[in-house]
Coordinates of C-alpha atoms in Angstrom, one line a residue:
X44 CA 44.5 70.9 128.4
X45 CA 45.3 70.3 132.1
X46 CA 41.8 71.1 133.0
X47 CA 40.8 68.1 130.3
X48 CA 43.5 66.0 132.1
X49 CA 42.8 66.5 135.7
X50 CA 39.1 65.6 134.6
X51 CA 39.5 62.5 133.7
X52 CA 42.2 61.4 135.7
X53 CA 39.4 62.1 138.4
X54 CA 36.7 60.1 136.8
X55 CA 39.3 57.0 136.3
X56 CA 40.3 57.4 140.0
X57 CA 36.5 56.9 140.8
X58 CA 36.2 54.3 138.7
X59 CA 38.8 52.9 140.0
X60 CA 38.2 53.2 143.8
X61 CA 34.5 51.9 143.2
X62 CA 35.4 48.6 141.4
X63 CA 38.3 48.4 144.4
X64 CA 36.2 49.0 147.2
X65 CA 32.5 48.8 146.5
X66 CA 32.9 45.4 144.7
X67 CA 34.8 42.2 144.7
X68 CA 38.0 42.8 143.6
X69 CA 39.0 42.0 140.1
X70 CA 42.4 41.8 139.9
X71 CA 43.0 41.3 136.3
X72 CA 40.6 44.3 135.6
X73 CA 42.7 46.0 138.0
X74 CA 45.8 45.5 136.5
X75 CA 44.8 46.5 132.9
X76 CA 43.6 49.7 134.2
X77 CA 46.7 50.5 136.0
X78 CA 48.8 49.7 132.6
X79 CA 46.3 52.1 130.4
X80 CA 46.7 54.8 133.3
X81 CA 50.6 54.3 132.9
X82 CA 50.6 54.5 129.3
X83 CA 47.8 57.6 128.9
X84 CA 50.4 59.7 131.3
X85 CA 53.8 58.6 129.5
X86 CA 51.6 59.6 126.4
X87 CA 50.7 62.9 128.0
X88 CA 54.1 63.9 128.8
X89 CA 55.5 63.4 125.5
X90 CA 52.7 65.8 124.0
X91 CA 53.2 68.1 126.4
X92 CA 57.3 68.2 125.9
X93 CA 56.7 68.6 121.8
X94 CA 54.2 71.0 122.3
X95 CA 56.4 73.4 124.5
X96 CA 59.3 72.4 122.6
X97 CA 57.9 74.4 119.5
X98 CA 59.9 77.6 118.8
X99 CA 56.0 79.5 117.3
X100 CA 53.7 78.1 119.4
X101 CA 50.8 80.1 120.5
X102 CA 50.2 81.2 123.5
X103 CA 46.9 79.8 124.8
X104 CA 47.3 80.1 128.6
X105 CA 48.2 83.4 130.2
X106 CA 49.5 81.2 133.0
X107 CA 52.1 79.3 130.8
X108 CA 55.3 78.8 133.1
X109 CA 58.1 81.4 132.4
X110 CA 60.7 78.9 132.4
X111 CA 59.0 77.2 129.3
X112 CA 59.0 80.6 127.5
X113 CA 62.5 81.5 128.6
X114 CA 63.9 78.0 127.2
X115 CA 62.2 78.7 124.0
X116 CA 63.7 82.5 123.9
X117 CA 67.2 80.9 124.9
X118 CA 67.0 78.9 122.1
X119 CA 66.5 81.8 119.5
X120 CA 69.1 83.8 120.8
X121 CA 71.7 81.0 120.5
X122 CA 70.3 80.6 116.7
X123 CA 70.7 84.3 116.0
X124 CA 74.1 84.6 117.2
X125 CA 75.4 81.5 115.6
X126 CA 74.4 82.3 112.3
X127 CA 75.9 85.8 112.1
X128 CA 79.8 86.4 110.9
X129 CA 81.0 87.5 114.5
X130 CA 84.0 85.8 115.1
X131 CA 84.1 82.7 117.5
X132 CA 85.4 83.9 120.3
X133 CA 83.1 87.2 120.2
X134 CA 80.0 84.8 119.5
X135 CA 80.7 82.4 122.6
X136 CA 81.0 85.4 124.6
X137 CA 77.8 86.7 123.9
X138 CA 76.0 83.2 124.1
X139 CA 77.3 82.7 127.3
X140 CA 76.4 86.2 128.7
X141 CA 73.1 85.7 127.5
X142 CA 72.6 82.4 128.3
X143 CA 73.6 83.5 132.2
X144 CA 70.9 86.3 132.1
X145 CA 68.0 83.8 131.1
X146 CA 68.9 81.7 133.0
X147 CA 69.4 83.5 136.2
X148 CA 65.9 84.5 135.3
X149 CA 64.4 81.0 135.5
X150 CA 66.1 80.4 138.4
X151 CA 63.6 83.7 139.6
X152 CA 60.4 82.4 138.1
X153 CA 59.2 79.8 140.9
X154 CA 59.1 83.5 142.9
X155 CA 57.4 85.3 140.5
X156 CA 54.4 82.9 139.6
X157 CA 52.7 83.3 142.8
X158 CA 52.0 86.9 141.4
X159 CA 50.2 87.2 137.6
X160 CA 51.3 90.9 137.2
X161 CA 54.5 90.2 137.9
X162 CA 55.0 87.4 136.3
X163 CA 54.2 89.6 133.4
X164 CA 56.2 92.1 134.0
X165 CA 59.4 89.7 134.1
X166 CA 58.1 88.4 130.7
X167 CA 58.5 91.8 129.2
X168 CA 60.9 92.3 130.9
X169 CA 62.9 89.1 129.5
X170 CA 61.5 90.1 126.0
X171 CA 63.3 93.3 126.3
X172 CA 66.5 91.6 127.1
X173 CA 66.2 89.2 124.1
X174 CA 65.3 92.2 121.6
X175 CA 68.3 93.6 122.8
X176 CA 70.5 90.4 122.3
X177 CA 69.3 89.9 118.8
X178 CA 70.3 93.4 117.9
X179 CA 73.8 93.3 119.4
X180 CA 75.2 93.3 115.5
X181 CA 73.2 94.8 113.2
X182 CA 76.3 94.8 110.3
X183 CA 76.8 91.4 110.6
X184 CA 73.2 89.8 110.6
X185 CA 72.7 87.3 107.5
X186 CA 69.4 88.9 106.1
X187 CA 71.4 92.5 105.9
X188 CA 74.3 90.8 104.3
X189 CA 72.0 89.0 101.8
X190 CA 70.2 92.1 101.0
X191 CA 73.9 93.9 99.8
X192 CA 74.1 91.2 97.6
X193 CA 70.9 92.0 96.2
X194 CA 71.5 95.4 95.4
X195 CA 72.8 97.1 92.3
X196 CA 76.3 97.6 91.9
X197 CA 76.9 100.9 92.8
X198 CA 74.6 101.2 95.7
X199 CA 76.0 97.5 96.9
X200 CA 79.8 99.3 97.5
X201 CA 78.2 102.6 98.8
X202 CA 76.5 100.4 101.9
X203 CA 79.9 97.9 102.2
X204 CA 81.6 101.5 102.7
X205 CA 79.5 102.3 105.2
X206 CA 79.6 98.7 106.7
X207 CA 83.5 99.2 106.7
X208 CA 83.2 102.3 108.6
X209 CA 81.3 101.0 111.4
X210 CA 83.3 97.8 111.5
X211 CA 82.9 96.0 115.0
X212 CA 86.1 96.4 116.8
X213 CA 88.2 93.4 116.6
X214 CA 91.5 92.4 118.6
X215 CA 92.2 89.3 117.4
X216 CA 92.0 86.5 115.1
X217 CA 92.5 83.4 114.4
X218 CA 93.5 83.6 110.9
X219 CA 95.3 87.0 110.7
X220 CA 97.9 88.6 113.3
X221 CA 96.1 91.6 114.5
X222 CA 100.1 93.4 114.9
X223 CA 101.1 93.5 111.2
X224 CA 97.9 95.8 110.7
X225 CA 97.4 99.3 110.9
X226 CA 93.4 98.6 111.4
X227 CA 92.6 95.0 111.8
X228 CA 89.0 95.5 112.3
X229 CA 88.6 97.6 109.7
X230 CA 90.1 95.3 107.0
X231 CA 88.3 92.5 108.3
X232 CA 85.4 94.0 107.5
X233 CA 86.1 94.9 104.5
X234 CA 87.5 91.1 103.6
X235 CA 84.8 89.6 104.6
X236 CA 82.3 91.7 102.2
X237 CA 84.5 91.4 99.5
X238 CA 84.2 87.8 99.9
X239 CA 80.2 88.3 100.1
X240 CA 80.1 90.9 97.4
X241 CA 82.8 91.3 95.1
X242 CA 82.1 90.4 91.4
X243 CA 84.5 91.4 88.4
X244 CA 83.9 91.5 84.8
X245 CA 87.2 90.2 82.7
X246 CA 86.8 91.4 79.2
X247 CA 87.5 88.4 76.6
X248 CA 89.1 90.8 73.8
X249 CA 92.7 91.3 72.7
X250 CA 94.8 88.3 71.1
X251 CA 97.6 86.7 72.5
X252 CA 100.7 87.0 74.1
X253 CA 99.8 90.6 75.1
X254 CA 96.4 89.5 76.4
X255 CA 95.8 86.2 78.2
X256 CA 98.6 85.0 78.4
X257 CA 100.2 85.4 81.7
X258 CA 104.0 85.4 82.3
X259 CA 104.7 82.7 85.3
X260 CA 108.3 83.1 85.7
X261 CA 111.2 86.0 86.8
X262 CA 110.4 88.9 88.7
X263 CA 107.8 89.9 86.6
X264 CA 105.9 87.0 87.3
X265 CA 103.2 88.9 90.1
X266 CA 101.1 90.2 86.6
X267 CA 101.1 86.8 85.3
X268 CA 100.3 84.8 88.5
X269 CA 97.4 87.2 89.4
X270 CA 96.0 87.2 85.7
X271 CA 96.0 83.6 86.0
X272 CA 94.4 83.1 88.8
X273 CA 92.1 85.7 88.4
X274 CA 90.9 83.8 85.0
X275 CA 90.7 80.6 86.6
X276 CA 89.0 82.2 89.5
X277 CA 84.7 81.0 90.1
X278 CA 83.7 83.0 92.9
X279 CA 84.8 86.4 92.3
X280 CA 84.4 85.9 88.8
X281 CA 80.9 86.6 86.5
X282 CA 80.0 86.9 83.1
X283 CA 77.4 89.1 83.5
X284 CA 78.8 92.5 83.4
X285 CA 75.5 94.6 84.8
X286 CA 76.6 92.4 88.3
X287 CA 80.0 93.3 88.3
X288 CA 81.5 95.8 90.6
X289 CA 85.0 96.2 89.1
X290 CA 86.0 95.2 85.4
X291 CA 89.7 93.5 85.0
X292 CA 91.6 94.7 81.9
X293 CA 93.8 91.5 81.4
X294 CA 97.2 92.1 79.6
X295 CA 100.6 91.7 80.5
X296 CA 103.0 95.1 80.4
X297 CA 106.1 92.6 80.2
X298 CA 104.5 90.9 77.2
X299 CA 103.6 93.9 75.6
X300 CA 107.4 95.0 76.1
X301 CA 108.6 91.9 74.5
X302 CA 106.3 91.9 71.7
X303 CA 106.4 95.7 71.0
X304 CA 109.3 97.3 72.0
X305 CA 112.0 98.0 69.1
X306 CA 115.7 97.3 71.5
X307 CA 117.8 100.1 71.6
X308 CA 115.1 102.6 70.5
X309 CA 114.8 103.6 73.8
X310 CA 110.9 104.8 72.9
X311 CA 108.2 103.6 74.7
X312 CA 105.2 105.4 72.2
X313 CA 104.3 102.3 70.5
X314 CA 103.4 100.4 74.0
X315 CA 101.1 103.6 74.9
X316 CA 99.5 104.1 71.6
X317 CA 98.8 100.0 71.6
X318 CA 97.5 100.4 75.3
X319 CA 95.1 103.5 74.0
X320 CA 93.5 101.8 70.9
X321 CA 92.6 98.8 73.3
X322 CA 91.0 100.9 75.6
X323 CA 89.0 102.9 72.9
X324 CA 88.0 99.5 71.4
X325 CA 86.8 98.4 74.9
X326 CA 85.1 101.7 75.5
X327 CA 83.2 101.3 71.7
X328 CA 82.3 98.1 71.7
X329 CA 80.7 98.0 75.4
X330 CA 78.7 100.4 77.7
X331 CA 80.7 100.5 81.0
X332 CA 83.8 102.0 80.4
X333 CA 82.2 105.4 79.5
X334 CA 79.4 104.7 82.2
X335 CA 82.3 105.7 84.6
X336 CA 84.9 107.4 82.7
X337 CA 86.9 103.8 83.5
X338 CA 86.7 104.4 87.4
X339 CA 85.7 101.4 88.0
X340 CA 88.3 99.7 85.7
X341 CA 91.6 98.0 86.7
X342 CA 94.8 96.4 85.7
X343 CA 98.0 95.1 86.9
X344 CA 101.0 95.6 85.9
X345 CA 104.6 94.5 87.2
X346 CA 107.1 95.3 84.9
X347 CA 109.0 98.9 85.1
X348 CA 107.5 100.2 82.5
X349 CA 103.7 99.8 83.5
X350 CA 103.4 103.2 84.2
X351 CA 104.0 104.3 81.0
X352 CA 102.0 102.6 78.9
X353 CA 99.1 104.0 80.6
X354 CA 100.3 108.0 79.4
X355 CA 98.7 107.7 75.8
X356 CA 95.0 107.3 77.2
X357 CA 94.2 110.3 79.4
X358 CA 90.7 108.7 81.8
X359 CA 93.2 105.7 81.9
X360 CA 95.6 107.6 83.3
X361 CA 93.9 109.3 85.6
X362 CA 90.8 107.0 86.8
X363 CA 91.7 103.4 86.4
X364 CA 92.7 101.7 89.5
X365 CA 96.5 100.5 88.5
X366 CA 98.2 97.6 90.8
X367 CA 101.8 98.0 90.2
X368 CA 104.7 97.3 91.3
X369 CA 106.8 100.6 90.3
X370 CA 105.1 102.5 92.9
X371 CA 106.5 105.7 92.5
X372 CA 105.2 108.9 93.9
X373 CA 107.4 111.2 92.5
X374 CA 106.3 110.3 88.3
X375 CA 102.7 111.7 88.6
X376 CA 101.1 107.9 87.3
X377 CA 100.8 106.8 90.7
X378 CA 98.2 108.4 93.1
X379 CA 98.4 106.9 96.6
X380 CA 95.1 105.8 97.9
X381 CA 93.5 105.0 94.4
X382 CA 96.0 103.0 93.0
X383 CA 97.8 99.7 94.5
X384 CA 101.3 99.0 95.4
X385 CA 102.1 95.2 93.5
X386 CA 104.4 93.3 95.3
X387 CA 107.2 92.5 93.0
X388 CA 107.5 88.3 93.2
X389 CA 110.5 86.3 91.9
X390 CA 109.3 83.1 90.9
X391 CA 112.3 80.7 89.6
X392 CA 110.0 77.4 89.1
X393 CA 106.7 78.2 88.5
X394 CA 105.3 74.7 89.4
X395 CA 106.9 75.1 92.9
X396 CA 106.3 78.9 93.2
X397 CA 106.7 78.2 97.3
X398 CA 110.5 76.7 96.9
X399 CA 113.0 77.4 99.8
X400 CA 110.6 79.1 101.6
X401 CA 111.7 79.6 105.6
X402 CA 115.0 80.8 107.6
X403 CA 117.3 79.9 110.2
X404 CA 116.2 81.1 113.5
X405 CA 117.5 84.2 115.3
X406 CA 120.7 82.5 116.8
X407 CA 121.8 81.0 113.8
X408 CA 121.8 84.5 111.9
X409 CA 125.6 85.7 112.7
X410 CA 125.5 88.2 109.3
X411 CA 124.0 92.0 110.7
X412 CA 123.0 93.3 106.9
X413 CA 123.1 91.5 103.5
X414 CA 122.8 92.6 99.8
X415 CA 124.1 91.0 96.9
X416 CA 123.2 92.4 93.0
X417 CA 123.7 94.5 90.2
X418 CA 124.8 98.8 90.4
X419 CA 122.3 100.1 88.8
X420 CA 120.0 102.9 90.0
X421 CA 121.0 106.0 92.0
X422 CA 120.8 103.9 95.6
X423 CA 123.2 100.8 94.8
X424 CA 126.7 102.6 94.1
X425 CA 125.9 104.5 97.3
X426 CA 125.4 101.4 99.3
X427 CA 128.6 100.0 97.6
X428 CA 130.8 103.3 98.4
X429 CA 129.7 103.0 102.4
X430 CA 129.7 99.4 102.8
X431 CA 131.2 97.6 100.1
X432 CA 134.6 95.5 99.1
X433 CA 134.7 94.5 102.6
X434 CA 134.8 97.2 104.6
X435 CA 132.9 95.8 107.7
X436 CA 132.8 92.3 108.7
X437 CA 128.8 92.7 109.8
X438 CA 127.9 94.5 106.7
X439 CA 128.2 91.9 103.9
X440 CA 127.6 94.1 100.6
X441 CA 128.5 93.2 97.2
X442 CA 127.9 93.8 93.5
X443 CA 127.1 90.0 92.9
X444 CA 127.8 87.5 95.0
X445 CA 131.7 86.6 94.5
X446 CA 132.3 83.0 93.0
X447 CA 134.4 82.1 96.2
X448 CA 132.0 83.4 98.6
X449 CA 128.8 81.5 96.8
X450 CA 130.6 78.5 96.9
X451 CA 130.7 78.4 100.6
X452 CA 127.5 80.0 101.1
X453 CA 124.4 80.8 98.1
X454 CA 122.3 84.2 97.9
X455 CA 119.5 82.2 99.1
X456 CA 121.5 80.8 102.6
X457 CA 122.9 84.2 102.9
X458 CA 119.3 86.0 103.2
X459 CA 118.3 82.9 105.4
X460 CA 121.6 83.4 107.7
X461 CA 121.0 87.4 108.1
X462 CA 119.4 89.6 110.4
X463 CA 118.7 92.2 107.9
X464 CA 118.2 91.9 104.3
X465 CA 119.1 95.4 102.3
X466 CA 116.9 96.0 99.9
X467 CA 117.4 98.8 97.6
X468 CA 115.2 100.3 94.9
X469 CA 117.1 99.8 91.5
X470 CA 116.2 101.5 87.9
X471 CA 112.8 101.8 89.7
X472 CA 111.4 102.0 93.1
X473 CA 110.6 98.2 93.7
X474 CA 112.6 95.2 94.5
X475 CA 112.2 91.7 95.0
X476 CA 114.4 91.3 97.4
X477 CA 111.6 92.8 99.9
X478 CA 109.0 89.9 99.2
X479 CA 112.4 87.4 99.2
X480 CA 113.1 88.8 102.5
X481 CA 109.9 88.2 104.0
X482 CA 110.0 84.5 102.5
X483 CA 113.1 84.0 104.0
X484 CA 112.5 85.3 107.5
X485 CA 114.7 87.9 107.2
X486 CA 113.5 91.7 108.5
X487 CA 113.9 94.0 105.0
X488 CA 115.7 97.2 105.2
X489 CA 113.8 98.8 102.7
X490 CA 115.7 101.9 100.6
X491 CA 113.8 103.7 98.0
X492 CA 112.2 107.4 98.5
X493 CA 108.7 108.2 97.3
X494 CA 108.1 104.4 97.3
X495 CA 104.7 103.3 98.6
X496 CA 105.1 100.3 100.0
X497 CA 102.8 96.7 99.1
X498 CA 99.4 97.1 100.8
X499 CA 99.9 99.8 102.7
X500 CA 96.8 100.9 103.0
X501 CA 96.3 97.5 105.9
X502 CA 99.5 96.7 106.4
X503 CA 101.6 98.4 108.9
X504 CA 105.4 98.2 107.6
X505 CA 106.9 99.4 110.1
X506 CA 106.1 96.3 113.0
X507 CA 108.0 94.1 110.3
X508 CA 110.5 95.9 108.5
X509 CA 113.1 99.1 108.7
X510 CA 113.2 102.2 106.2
X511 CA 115.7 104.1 105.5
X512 CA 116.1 107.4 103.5
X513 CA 118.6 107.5 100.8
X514 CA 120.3 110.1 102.3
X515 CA 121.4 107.9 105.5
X516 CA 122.7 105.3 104.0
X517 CA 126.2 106.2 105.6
X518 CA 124.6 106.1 108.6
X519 CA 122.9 102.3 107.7
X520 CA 124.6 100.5 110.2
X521 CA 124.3 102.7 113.0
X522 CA 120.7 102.6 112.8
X523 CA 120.4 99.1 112.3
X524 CA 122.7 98.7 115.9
X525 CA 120.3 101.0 117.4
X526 CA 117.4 98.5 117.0
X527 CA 116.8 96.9 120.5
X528 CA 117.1 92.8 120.6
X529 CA 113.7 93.0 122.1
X530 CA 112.0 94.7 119.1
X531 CA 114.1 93.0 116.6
X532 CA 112.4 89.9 118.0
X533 CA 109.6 91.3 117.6
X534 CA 109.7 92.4 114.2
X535 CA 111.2 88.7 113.2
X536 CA 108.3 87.3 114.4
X537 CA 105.7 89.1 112.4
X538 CA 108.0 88.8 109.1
X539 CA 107.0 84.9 110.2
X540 CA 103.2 86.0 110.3
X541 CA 103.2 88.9 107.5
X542 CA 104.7 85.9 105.1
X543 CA 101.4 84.0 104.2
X544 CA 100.2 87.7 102.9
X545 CA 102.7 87.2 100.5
X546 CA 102.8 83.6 99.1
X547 CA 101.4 82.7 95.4
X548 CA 99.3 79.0 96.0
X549 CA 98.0 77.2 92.8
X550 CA 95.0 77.4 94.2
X551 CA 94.3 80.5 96.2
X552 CA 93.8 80.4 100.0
X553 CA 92.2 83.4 101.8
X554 CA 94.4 86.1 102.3
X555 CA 97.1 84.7 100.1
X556 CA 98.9 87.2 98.0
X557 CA 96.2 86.4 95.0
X558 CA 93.6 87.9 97.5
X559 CA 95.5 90.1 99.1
X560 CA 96.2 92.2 95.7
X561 CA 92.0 91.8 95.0
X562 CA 91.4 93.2 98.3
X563 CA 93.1 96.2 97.8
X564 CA 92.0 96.8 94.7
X565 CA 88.4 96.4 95.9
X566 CA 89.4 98.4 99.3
X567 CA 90.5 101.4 97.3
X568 CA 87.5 101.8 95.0
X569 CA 85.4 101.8 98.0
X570 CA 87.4 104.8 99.0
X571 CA 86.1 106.5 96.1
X572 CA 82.8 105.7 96.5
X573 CA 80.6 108.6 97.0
X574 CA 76.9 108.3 97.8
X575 CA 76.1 110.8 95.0
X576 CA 77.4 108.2 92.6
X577 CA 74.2 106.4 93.2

């Protein structure tokens, strides 16, 4: 193309000097060639900017400059990069290291084009460098994210596993505070594919108000807020079960004690034998319970006695995943890295489910400890013994608030005006005063052995909160004292960041605590993933 240019720029600039000089000027002549010269080259250029401009083009010339290959190289590692799920600040990084490298290297081409072979080294050279660039993050590229979606099932959770377990190292985010986590890179990782991935199956059977009908209020109300929203829910949700990855049994253990429990019987074998004829209904009338044995099966459960409707259906027992909030190690229903610890939410007005939410700040928190309620339990009467009826002016324990005392100041501006909020397990292991706690910015001092605590298996509990064994409660306040100011601070703080873990939204908002509970259910049955189960 230049040769084709150069020609007949040459054979106008003859023209052009003969009609000048061998003949009588003709000026407008003259001037009509100049303007069809001036237009031909401004014509040229613009070809010659589109045609380099083309990421594909092929390469005619073996003497094409390097800086016009370089830009075009630039250019796809900037689109490569962008398009992948690294974080921002990770991707700028990289661009800009790269983008330094290329262009150090145009800077070296003038240099280089006076020799061929080197000049084509430096291009191989440069193609080596890009190669590497676009391979920087192989987990995270679109096309291998898109083929995971692709693939069955079981063989899509056996590759997320291994995604998760070669999760790029991550220090911060923008979204999530990297110190409330025991692994922040590794979960994520594993957010970020369950958001790609994740499909559950809700089974339509059962009648109401066992089934479907979720319970919104009282502090019950996790089981009912997740069903809901679960139901509701478009993107996590299908209604083809051969695509699902997990498959949501959806009743209510609090409605199913209203409904079916005789009072005073004190005889939980109806709620068992109900739970085991759903089950064998489910496992009858469809294919995948029995594919799996009911592995890959959940439900969730708040009330007290979740565990033990469970007990009249043996593969229930022992392979669903169960989210519930009485947690307990010690009854043999819970199993600690299959099963999920349900926060235990208590929700007053369902249609503002966020109400009151927030605390004084640290100086305007004169009251050490705090814990109003009932005596029930083995923990409570000890609490009372030590640090009840007055005893210490820092240690403000009661049964129930007093009349007098909640006239000055409510439960509510009590958590909000303490440094520590006692919370000890009652009839069970759970207690909503934890999650209250953590609304009201208010470090929990959490008292219940063989209790694993809410989404533990990401969340580090002990950078917001304190627990204490049962056995030193008479030693509560001198541990509490012990706490430096500094890390106090510290831990009041990330009760402020660990709080939007814990928030039920109408709508859901990423790692909200509708998510939060999906993501551990989906986090612990890749945990039992085993490539053999391909």
């Amino acid at each position: 193309m230049k040769r084709a240019f150069r020609r007949t720029a040459f054979v106008l600039m003859r023209e052009l000097s003969w009609r000048c000089f061998g003949h009588k000027i003709d000026w407008r002549r003259f001037f009509v060639l100049v303007a069809i010269l001036t237009v031909s080259a401004f014509v040229f250029q613009t070809l010659v900017h589109a045609y380099l401009a083309l990421p594909n083009r092929p390469l005619h010339s073996p003497h094409q400059s390097n800086s016009s290959l370089q830009g075009g190289r630039l250019q796809k590692v900037h689109l490569t990069l962008t398009d992948s799920v690294i974080s921002p600040n990770a991707s700028n990084k990289l661009i800009q290291s790269f983008s330094v490298q290329l262009e150090n290297a145009e800077l070296e081409a003038p240099i280089q084009r006076k020799n061929s072979v080197s000049a084509r080294k430096k291009d191989k050279n440069l193609a080596g460098t890009t190669k590497v660039a676009t391979s920087l993050s192989p987990p995270r590229h679109v096309p291998k994210q898109r083929h995971i979606q692709l693939l069955p099932p079981n063989k899509a959770l056996v590759q997320a596993k291994k995604e998760i377990d070669r999760a790029p190292s991550v220090n911060e985010d923008p979204d999530i505070y990297a110190p409330i986590f025991r692994n922040i890179s590794v979960f994520k990782r594993s957010y970020e594919l369950m958001e790609m991935i994740l499909k559950v199956y809700i089974y339509r059977d059962g009648s109401r108000p066992i089934f479907h009908k979720p319970p919104l209020k009282g502090i019950y109300a996790s089981e009912g807020w997740f069903m809901k929203l679960m139901e509701e829910n478009k993107q996590f949700v299908t209604k083809d079960p051969e695509k699902a990855h997990l498959f949501y049994l959806p009743y209510s253990a609090r409605q199913m004690g209203l409904t079916l429990y005789v009072p005073g019987s004190h005889d939980l074998k109806p709620l068992s034998i109900f739970l085991r004829d759903y089950v064998n209904k489910i496992a009858a009338k469809y294919p995948f319970w029995n594919r799996t044995q009911g592995s890959d099966h959940f439900l969730v459960a708040c009330h007290d006695w979740g565990p033990y409707t469970v007990t009249g259906h043996e593969e229930l027992k022992r392979n669903t995943i169960k989210a519930l909030c009485n947690a307990d190690l010690s009854e043999g229903v819970f199993v600690a890295g299959r099963d999920v610890s349900l926060p235990e939410t208590t929700i007053r007005a369902p249609r503002r489910p966020l109400r009151y939410l927030g605390g004084n700040r640290v100086s305007l928190r004169p009251i050490l400890a705090f814990f109003a309620g009932s005596m029930h339990g083995r923990v409570r009467p000890t609490l009372l013994t030590y640090w009840g009826g007055g005893k210490d002016e820092d240690m403000k324990i009661y049964k129930r608030l007093p009349l007098r005392v909640s006239q000055r100041m409510t439960y509510i501006q009590h958590m909000k005006s303490s440094k520590y909020c006692v919370c000890p397990m009652g009839f069970e292991v759970n207690s909503p005063r934890i999650v209250e706690a953590i609304y009201y910015e208010c470090v929990p001092v959490i008292i219940a052995d063989n209790f694993v605590l809410p989404f533990s298996e990401v969340l580090d509990w002990s950078a917001f909160s304190v627990v204490v064994a049962e056995k030193d409660i008479p030693r509560l306040k001198e541990i509490l004292l012990s706490i430096p100011l500094r890390k106090y601070l510290t831990m009041q703080n990330n009760v402020k960041m660990v709080q939007k873990h814990f928030l039920w939204n109408p709508r859901p908002i990423r790692y909200d605590l509708f998510h939060m509970i999906l993501h551990s259910i989906w986090f612990n049955k890749l945990n039992q993933t085993q490539p053999s189960q391909i």
